[in-house]
PDB file of C-alpha atoms and ligand atoms in Angstrom:
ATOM      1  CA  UNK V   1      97.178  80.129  80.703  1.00  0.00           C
ATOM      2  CA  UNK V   2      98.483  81.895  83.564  1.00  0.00           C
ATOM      3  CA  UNK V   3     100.128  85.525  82.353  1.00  0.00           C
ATOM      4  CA  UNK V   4     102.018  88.257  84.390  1.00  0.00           C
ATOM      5  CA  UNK V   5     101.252  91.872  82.668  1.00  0.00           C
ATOM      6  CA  UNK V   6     104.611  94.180  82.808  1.00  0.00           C
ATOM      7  CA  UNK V   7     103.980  97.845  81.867  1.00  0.00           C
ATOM      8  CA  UNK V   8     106.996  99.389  80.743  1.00  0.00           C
ATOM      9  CA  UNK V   9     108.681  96.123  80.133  1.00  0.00           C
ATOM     10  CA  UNK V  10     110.576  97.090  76.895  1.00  0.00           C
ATOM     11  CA  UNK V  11     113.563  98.862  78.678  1.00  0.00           C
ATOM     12  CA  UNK V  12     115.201  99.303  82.564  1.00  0.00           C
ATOM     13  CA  UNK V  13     113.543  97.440  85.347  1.00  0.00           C
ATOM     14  CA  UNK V  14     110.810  96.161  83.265  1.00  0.00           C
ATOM     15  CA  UNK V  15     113.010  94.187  80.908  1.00  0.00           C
ATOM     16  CA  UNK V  16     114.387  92.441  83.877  1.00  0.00           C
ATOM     17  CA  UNK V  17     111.322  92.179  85.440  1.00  0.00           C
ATOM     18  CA  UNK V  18     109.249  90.218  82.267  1.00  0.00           C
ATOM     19  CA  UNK V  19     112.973  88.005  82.029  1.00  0.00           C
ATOM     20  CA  UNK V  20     112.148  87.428  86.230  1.00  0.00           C
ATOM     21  CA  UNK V  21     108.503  86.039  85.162  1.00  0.00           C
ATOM     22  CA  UNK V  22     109.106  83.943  82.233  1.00  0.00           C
ATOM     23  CA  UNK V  23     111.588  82.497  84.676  1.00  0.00           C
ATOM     24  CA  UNK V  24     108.680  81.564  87.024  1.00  0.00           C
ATOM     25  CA  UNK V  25     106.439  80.093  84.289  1.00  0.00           C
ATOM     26  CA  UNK V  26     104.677  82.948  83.546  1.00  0.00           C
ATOM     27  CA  UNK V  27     103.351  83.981  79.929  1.00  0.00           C
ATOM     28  CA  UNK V  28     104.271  87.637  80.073  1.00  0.00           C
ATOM     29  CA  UNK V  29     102.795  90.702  78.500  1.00  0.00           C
ATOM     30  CA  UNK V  30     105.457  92.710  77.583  1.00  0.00           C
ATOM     31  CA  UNK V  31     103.898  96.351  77.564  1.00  0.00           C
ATOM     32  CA  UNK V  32     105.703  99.253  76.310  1.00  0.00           C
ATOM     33  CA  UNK V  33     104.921 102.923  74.887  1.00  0.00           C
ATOM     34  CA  UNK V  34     106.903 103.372  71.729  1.00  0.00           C
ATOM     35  CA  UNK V  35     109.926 101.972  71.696  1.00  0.00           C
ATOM     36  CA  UNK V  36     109.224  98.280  69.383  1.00  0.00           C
ATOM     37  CA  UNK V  37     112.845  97.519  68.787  1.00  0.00           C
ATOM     38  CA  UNK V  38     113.761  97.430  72.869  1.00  0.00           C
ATOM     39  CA  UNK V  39     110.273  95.706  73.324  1.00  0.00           C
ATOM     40  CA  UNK V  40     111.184  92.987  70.809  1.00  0.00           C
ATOM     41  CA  UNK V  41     114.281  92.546  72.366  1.00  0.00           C
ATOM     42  CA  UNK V  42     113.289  92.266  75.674  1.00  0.00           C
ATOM     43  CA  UNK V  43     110.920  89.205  73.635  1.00  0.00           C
ATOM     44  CA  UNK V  44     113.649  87.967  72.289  1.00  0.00           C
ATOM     45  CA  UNK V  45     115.578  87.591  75.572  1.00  0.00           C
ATOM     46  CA  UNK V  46     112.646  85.795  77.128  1.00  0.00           C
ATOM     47  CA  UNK V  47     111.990  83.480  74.139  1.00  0.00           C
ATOM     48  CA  UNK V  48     116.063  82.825  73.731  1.00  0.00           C
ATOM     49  CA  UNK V  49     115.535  81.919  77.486  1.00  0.00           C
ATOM     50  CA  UNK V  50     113.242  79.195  77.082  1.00  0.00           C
ATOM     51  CA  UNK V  51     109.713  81.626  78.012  1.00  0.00           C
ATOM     52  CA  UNK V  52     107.209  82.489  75.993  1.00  0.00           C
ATOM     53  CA  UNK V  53     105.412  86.296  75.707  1.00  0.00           C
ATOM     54  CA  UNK V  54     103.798  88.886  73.439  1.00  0.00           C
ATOM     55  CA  UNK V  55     104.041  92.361  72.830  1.00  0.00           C
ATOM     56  CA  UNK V  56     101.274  94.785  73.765  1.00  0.00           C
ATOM     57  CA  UNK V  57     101.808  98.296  73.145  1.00  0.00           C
ATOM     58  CA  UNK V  58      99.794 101.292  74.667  1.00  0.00           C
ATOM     59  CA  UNK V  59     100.453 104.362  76.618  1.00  0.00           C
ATOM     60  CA  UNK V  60      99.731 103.868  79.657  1.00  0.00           C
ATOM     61  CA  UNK V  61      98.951 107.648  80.275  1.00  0.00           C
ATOM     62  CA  UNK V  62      95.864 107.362  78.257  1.00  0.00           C
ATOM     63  CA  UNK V  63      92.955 105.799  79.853  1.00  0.00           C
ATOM     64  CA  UNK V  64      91.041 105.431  76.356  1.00  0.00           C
ATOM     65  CA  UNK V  65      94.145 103.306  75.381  1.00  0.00           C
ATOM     66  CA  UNK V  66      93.747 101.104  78.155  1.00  0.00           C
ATOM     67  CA  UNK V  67      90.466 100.906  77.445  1.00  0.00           C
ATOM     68  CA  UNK V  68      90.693 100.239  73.960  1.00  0.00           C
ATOM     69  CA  UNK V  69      93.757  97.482  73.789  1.00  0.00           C
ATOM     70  CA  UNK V  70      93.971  95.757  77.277  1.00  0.00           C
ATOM     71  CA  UNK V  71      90.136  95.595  77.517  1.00  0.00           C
ATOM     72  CA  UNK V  72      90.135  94.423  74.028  1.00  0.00           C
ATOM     73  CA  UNK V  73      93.149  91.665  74.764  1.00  0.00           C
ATOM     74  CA  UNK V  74      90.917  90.348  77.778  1.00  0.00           C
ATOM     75  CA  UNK V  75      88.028  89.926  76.373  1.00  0.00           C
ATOM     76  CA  UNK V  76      89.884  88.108  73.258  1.00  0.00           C
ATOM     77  CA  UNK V  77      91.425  85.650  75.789  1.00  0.00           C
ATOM     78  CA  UNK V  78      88.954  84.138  77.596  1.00  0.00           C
ATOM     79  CA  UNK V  79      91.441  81.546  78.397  1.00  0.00           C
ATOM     80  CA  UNK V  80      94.177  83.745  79.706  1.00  0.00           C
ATOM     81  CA  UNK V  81      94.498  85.109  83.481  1.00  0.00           C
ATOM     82  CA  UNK V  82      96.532  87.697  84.570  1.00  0.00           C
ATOM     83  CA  UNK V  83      97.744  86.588  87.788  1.00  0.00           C
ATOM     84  CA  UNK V  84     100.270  88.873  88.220  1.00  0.00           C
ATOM     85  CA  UNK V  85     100.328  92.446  87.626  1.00  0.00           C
ATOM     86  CA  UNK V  86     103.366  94.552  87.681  1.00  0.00           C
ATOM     87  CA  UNK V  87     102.776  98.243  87.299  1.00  0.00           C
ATOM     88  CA  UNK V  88     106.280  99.472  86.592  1.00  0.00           C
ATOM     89  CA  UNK V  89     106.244 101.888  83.544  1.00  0.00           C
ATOM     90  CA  UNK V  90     106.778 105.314  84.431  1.00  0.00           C
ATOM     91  CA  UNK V  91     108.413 108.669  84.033  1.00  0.00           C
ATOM     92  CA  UNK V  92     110.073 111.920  85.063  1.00  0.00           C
ATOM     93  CA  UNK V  93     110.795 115.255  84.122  1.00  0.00           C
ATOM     94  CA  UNK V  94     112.236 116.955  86.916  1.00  0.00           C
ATOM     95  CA  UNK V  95     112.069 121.047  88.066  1.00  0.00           C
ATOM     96  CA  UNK V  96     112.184 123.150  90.615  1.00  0.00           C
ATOM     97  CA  UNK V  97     108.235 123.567  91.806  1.00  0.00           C
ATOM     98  CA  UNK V  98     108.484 127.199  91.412  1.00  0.00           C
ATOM     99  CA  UNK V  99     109.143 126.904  87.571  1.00  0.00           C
ATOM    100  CA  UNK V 100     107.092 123.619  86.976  1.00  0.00           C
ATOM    101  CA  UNK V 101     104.864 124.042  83.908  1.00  0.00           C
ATOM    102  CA  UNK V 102     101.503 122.655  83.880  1.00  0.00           C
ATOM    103  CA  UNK V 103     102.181 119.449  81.584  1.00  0.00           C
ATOM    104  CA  UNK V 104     105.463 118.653  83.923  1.00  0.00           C
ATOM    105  CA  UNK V 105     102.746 118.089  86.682  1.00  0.00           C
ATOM    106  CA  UNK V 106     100.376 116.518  84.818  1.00  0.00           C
ATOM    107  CA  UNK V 107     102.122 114.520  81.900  1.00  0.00           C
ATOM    108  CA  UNK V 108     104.294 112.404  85.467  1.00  0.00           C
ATOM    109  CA  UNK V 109     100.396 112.647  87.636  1.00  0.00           C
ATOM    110  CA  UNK V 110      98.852 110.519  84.645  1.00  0.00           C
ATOM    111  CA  UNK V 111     101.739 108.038  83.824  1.00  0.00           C
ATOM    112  CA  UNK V 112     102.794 107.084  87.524  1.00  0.00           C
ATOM    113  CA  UNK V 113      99.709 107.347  89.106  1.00  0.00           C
ATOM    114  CA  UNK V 114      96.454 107.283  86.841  1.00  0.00           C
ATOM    115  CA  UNK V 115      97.688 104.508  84.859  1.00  0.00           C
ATOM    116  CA  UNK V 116      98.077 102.204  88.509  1.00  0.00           C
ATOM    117  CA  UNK V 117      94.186 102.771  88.563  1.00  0.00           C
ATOM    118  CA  UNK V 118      93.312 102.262  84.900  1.00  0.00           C
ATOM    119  CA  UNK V 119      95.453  99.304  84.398  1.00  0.00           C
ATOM    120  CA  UNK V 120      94.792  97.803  87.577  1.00  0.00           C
ATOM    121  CA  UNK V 121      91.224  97.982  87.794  1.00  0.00           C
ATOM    122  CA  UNK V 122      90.981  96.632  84.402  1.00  0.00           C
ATOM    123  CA  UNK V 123      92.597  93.647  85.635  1.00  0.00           C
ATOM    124  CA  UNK V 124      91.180  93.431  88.960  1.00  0.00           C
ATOM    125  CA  UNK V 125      87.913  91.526  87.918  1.00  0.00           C
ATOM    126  CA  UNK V 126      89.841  88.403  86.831  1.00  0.00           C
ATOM    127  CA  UNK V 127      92.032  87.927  89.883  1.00  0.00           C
ATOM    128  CA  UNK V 128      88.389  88.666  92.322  1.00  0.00           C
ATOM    129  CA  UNK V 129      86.804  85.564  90.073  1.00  0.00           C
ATOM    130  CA  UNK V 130      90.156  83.354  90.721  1.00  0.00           C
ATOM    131  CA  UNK V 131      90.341  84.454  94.313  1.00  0.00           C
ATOM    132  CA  UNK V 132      93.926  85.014  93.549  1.00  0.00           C
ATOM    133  CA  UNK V 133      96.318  87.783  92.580  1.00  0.00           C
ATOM    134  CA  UNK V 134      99.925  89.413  93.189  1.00  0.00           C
ATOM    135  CA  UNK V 135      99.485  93.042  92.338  1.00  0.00           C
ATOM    136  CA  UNK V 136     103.126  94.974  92.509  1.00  0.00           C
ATOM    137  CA  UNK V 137     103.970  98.842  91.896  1.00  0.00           C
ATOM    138  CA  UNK V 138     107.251 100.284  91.007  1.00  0.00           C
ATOM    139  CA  UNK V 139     107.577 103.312  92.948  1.00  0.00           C
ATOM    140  CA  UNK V 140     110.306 104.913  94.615  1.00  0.00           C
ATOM    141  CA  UNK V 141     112.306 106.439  96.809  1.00  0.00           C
ATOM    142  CA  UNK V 142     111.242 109.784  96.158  1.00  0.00           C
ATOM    143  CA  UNK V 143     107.428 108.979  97.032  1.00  0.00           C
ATOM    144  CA  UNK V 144     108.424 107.952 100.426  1.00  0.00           C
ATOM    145  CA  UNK V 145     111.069 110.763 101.051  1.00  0.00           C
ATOM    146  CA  UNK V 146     110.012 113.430  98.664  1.00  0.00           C
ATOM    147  CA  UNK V 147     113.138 115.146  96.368  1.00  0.00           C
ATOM    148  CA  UNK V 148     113.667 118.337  95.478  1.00  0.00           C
ATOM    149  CA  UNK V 149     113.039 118.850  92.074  1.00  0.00           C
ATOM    150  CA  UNK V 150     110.695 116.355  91.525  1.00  0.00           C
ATOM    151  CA  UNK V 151     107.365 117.363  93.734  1.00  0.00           C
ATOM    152  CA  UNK V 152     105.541 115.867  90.721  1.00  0.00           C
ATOM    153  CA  UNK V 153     106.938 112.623  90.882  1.00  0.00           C
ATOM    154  CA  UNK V 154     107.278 112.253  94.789  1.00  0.00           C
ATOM    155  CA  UNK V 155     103.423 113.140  94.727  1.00  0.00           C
ATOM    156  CA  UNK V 156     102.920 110.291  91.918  1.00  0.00           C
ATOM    157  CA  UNK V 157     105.448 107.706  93.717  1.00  0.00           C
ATOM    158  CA  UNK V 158     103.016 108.866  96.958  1.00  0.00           C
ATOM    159  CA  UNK V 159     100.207 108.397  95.424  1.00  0.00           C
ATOM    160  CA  UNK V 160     100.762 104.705  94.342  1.00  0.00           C
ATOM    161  CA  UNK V 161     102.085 104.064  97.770  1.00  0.00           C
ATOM    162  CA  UNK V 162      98.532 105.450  99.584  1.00  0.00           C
ATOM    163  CA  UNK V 163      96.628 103.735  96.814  1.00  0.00           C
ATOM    164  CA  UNK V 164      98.808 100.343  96.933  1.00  0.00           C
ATOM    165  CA  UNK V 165      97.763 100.178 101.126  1.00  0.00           C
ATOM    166  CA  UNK V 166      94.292 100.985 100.200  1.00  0.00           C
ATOM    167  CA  UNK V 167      93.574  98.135  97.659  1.00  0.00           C
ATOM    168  CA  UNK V 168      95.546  95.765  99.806  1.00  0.00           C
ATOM    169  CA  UNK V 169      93.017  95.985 102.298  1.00  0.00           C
ATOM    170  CA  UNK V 170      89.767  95.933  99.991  1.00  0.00           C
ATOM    171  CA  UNK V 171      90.827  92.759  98.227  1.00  0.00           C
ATOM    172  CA  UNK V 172      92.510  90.347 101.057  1.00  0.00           C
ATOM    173  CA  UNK V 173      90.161  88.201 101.684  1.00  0.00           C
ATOM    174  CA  UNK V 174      90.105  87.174  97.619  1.00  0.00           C
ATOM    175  CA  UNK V 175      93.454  86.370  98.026  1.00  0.00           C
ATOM    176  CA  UNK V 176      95.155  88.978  96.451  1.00  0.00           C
ATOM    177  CA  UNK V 177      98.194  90.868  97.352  1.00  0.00           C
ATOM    178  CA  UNK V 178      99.077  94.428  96.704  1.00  0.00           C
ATOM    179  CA  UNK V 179     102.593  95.366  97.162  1.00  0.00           C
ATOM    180  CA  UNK V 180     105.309  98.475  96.060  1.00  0.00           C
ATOM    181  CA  UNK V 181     108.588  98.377  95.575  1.00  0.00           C
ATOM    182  CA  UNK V 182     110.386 101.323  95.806  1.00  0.00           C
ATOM    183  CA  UNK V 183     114.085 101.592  94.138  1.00  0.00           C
ATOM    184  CA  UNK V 184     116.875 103.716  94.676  1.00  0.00           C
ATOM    185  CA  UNK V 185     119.325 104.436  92.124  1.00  0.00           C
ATOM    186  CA  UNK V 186     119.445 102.096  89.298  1.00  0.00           C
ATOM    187  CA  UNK V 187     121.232 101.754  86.122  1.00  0.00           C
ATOM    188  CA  UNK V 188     118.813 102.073  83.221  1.00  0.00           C
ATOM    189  CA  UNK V 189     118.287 104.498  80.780  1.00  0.00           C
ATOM    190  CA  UNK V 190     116.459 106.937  83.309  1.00  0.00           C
ATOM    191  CA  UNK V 191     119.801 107.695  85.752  1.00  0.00           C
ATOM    192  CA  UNK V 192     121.998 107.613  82.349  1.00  0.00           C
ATOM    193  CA  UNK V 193     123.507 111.209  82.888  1.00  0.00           C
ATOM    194  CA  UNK V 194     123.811 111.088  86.568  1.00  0.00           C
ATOM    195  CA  UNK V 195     127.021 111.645  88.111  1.00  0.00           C
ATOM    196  CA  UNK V 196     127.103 108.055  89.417  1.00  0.00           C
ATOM    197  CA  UNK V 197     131.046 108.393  91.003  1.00  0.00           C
ATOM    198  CA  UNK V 198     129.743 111.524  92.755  1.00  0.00           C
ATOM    199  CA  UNK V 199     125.990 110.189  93.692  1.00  0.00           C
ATOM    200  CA  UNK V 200     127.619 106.691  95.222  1.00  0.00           C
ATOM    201  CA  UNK V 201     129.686 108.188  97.820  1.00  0.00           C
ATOM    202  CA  UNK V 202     126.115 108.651  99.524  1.00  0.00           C
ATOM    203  CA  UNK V 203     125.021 105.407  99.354  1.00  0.00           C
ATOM    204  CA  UNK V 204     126.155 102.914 102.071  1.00  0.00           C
ATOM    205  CA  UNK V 205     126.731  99.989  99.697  1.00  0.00           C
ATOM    206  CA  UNK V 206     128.949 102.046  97.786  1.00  0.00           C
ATOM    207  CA  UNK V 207     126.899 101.792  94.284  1.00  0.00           C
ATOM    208  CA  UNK V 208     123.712 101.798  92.228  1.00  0.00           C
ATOM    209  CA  UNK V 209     121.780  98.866  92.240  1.00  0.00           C
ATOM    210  CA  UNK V 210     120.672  97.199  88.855  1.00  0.00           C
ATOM    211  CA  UNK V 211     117.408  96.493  87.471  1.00  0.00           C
ATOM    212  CA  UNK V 212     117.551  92.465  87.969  1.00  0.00           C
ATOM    213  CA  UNK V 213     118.225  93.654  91.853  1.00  0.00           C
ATOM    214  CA  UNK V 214     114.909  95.092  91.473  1.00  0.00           C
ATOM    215  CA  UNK V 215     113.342  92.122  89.580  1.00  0.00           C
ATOM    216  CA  UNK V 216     114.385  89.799  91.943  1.00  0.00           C
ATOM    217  CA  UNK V 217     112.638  91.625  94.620  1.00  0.00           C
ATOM    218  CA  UNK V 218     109.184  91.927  92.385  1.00  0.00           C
ATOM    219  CA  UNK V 219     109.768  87.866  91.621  1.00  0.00           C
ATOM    220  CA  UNK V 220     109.785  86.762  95.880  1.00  0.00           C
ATOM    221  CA  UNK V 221     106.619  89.386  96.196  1.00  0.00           C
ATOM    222  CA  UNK V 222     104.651  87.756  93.148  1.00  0.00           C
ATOM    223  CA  UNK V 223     105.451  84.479  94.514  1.00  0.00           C
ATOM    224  CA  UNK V 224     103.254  82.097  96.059  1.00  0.00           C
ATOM    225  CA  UNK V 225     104.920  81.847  99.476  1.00  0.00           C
ATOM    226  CA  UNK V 226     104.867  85.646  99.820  1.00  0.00           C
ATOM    227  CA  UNK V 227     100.546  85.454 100.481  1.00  0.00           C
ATOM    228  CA  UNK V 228     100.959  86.630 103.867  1.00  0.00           C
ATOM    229  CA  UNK V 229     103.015  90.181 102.820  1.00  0.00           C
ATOM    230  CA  UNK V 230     100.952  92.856 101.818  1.00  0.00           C
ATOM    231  CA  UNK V 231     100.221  96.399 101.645  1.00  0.00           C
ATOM    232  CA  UNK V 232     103.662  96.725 102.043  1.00  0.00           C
ATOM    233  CA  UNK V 233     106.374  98.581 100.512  1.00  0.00           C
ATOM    234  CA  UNK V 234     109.747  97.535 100.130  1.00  0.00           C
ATOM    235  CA  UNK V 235     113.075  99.757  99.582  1.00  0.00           C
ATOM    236  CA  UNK V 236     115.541  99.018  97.316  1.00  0.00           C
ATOM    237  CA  UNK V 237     118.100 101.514  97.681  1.00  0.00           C
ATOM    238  CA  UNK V 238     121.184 100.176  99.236  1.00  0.00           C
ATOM    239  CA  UNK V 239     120.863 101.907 102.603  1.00  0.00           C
ATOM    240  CA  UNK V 240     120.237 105.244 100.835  1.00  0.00           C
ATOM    241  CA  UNK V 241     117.361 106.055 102.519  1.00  0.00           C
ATOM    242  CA  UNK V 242     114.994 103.863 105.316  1.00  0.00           C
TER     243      UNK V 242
HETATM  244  P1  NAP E   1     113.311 103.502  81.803  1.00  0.00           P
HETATM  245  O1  NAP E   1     114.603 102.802  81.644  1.00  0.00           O
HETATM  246  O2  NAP E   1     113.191 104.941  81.417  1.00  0.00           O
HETATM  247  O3  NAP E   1     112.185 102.649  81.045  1.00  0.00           O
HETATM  248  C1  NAP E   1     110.865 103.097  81.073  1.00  0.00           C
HETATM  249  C2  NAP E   1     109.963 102.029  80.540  1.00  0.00           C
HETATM  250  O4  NAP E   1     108.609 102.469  80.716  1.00  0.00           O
HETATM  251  C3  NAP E   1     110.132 101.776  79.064  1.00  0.00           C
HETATM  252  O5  NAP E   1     109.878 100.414  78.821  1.00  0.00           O
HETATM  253  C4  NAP E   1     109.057 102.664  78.438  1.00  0.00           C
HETATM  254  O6  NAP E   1     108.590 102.220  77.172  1.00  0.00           O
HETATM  255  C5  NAP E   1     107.960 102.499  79.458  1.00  0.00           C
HETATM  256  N1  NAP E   1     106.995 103.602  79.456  1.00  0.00           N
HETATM  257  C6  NAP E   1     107.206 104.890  79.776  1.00  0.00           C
HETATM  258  N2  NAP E   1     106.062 105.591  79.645  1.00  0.00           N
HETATM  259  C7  NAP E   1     105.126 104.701  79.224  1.00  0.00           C
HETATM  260  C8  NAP E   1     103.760 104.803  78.878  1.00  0.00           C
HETATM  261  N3  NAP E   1     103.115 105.968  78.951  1.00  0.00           N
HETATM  262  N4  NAP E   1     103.099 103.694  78.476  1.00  0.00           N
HETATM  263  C9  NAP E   1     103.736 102.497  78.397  1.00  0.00           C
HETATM  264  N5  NAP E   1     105.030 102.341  78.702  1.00  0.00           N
HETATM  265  C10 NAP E   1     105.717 103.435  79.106  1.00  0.00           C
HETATM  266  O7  NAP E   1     112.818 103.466  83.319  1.00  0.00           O
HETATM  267  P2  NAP E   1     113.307 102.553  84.546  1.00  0.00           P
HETATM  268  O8  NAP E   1     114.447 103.235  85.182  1.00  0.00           O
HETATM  269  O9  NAP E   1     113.411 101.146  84.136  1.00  0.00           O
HETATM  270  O10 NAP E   1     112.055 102.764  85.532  1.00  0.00           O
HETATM  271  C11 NAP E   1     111.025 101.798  85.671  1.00  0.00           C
HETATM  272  C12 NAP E   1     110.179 102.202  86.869  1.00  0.00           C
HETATM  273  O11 NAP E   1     110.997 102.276  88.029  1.00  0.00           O
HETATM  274  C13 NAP E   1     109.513 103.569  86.745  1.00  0.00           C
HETATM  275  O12 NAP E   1     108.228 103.542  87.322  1.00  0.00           O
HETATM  276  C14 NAP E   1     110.417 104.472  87.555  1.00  0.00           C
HETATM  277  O13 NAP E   1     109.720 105.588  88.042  1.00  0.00           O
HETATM  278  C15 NAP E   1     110.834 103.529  88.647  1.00  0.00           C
HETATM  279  N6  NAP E   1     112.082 103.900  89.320  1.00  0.00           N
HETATM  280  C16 NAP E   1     113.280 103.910  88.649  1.00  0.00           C
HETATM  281  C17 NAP E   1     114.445 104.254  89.328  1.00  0.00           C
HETATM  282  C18 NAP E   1     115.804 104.266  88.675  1.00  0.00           C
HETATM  283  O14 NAP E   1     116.779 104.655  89.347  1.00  0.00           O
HETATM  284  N7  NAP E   1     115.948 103.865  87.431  1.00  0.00           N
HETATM  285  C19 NAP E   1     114.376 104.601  90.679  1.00  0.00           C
HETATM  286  C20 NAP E   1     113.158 104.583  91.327  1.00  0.00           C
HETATM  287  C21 NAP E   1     112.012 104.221  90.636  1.00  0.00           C
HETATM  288  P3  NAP E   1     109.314 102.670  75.774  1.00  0.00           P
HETATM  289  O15 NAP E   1     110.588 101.855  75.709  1.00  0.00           O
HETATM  290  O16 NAP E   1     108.342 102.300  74.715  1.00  0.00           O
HETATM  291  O17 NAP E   1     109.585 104.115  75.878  1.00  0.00           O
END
């Protein structure tokens, strides 16, 4: 059985990314932290759809976790691959860097960027033995431009990035891509409270985008026919930024 593992798939661009891999045939993993009434929703979507998924919850942020429940689910499923990856869930808490407290910095280092190398290289092994693999990482805009306020984040959303061109180049030969995608402004739950009437006048399409924008991107990059794109990252912003 061939499986696509969201993280952060209960809410936002996750939900519309699992929805984007049921649509290809996937059976998805529908990770999420804590949130089991948007996670069974987003199952419900993809089952009312036609698709077929389960729920896995675990904090990504906590590499024992990983260990402990995604391990665990391999080794139960001998019969399932994880083909595709998608390492989307993430978070912020913005400040200035001069009054950043030590768990801002850390708490956004271990969700954005540790958990890319737990989960991944937990997963890893099966795709080497299949000698095929479509590894994709939600980052953003502010790891390629850097934003004030959020020097923890742009250094996550950097991190991914360095580590995304890195791994693209260790496992090419066993077919495997390794790809980011790096959004803009989007409508889910983590721009709610932005001036968005305000914030739009800067963007050359005139809007944010929305998180099945975003999916649809992830869905052409964990396709077959994309094999000869990698270590790439690709912006999503509506012009906002290049
Ligand atoms: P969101 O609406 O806030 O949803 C976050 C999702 O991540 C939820 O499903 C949440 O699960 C999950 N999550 C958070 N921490 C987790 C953890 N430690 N372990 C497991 N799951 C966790 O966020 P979003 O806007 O869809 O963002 C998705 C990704 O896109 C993030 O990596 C974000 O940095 C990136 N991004 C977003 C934007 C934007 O404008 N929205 C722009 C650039 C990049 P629960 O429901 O259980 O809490």
């Amino acid at each position: 059985m061939k499986c696509a593992l969201v993280t952060g798939g209960s809410r936002g661009i996750g939900r519309a990314i699992c929805l984007k891999m049921a649509e290809m045939g996937y059976y998805v993993l529908v990770n999420y932290k804590s949130n089991t009434t948007e996670a069974e929703n987003t199952l419900a979507q993809i089952q009312q759809a036609g698709g077929n998924a389960e729920l896995l919850q675990l904090d990504v942020s906590d590499k024992e976790q990983i260990k402990e429940v995604l391990s665990k689910w391999i080794e139960n499923h001998p019969d399932h691959y994880i083909e595709v990856l998608v390492n989307n869930a993430g978070i912020k808490d913005d400040s200035l860097m001069l009054y950043m407290e030590d768990a801002q910095w850390e708490n956004v280092i271990r969700n954005n960027l540790d958990s890319f190398f737990y989960i991944t290289r937990l997963v890893l092994n099966g795709m080497l033995l299949k000698r095929y693999g479509r590894i994709i990482n939600i980052v953003s805009l502010s790891g390629l431009k850097g934003l004030p306020g959020q020097t923890n984040y742009s250094a996550a959303k950097a991190g991914v990035i360095g580590a995304t061109k890195a791994l693209a180049q260790e496992v090419g030969r066993n077919g495997i891509t390794v790809n980011a995608v790096a959004p803009g402004l989007i409508k889910t739950d983590m721009t709610e409270g932005m001036d968005e009437s305000e914030m739009k006048k800067h963007i050359p399409v005139k809007r944010f985008g929305t998180p099945e924008e975003v999916a649809h991107a992830v869905g052409f990059l964990a396709s077959k026919e994309a094999g000869y794109i990698t270590a790439e990252t690709l912006s999503i912003n509506g012009g906002l930024y290049s």
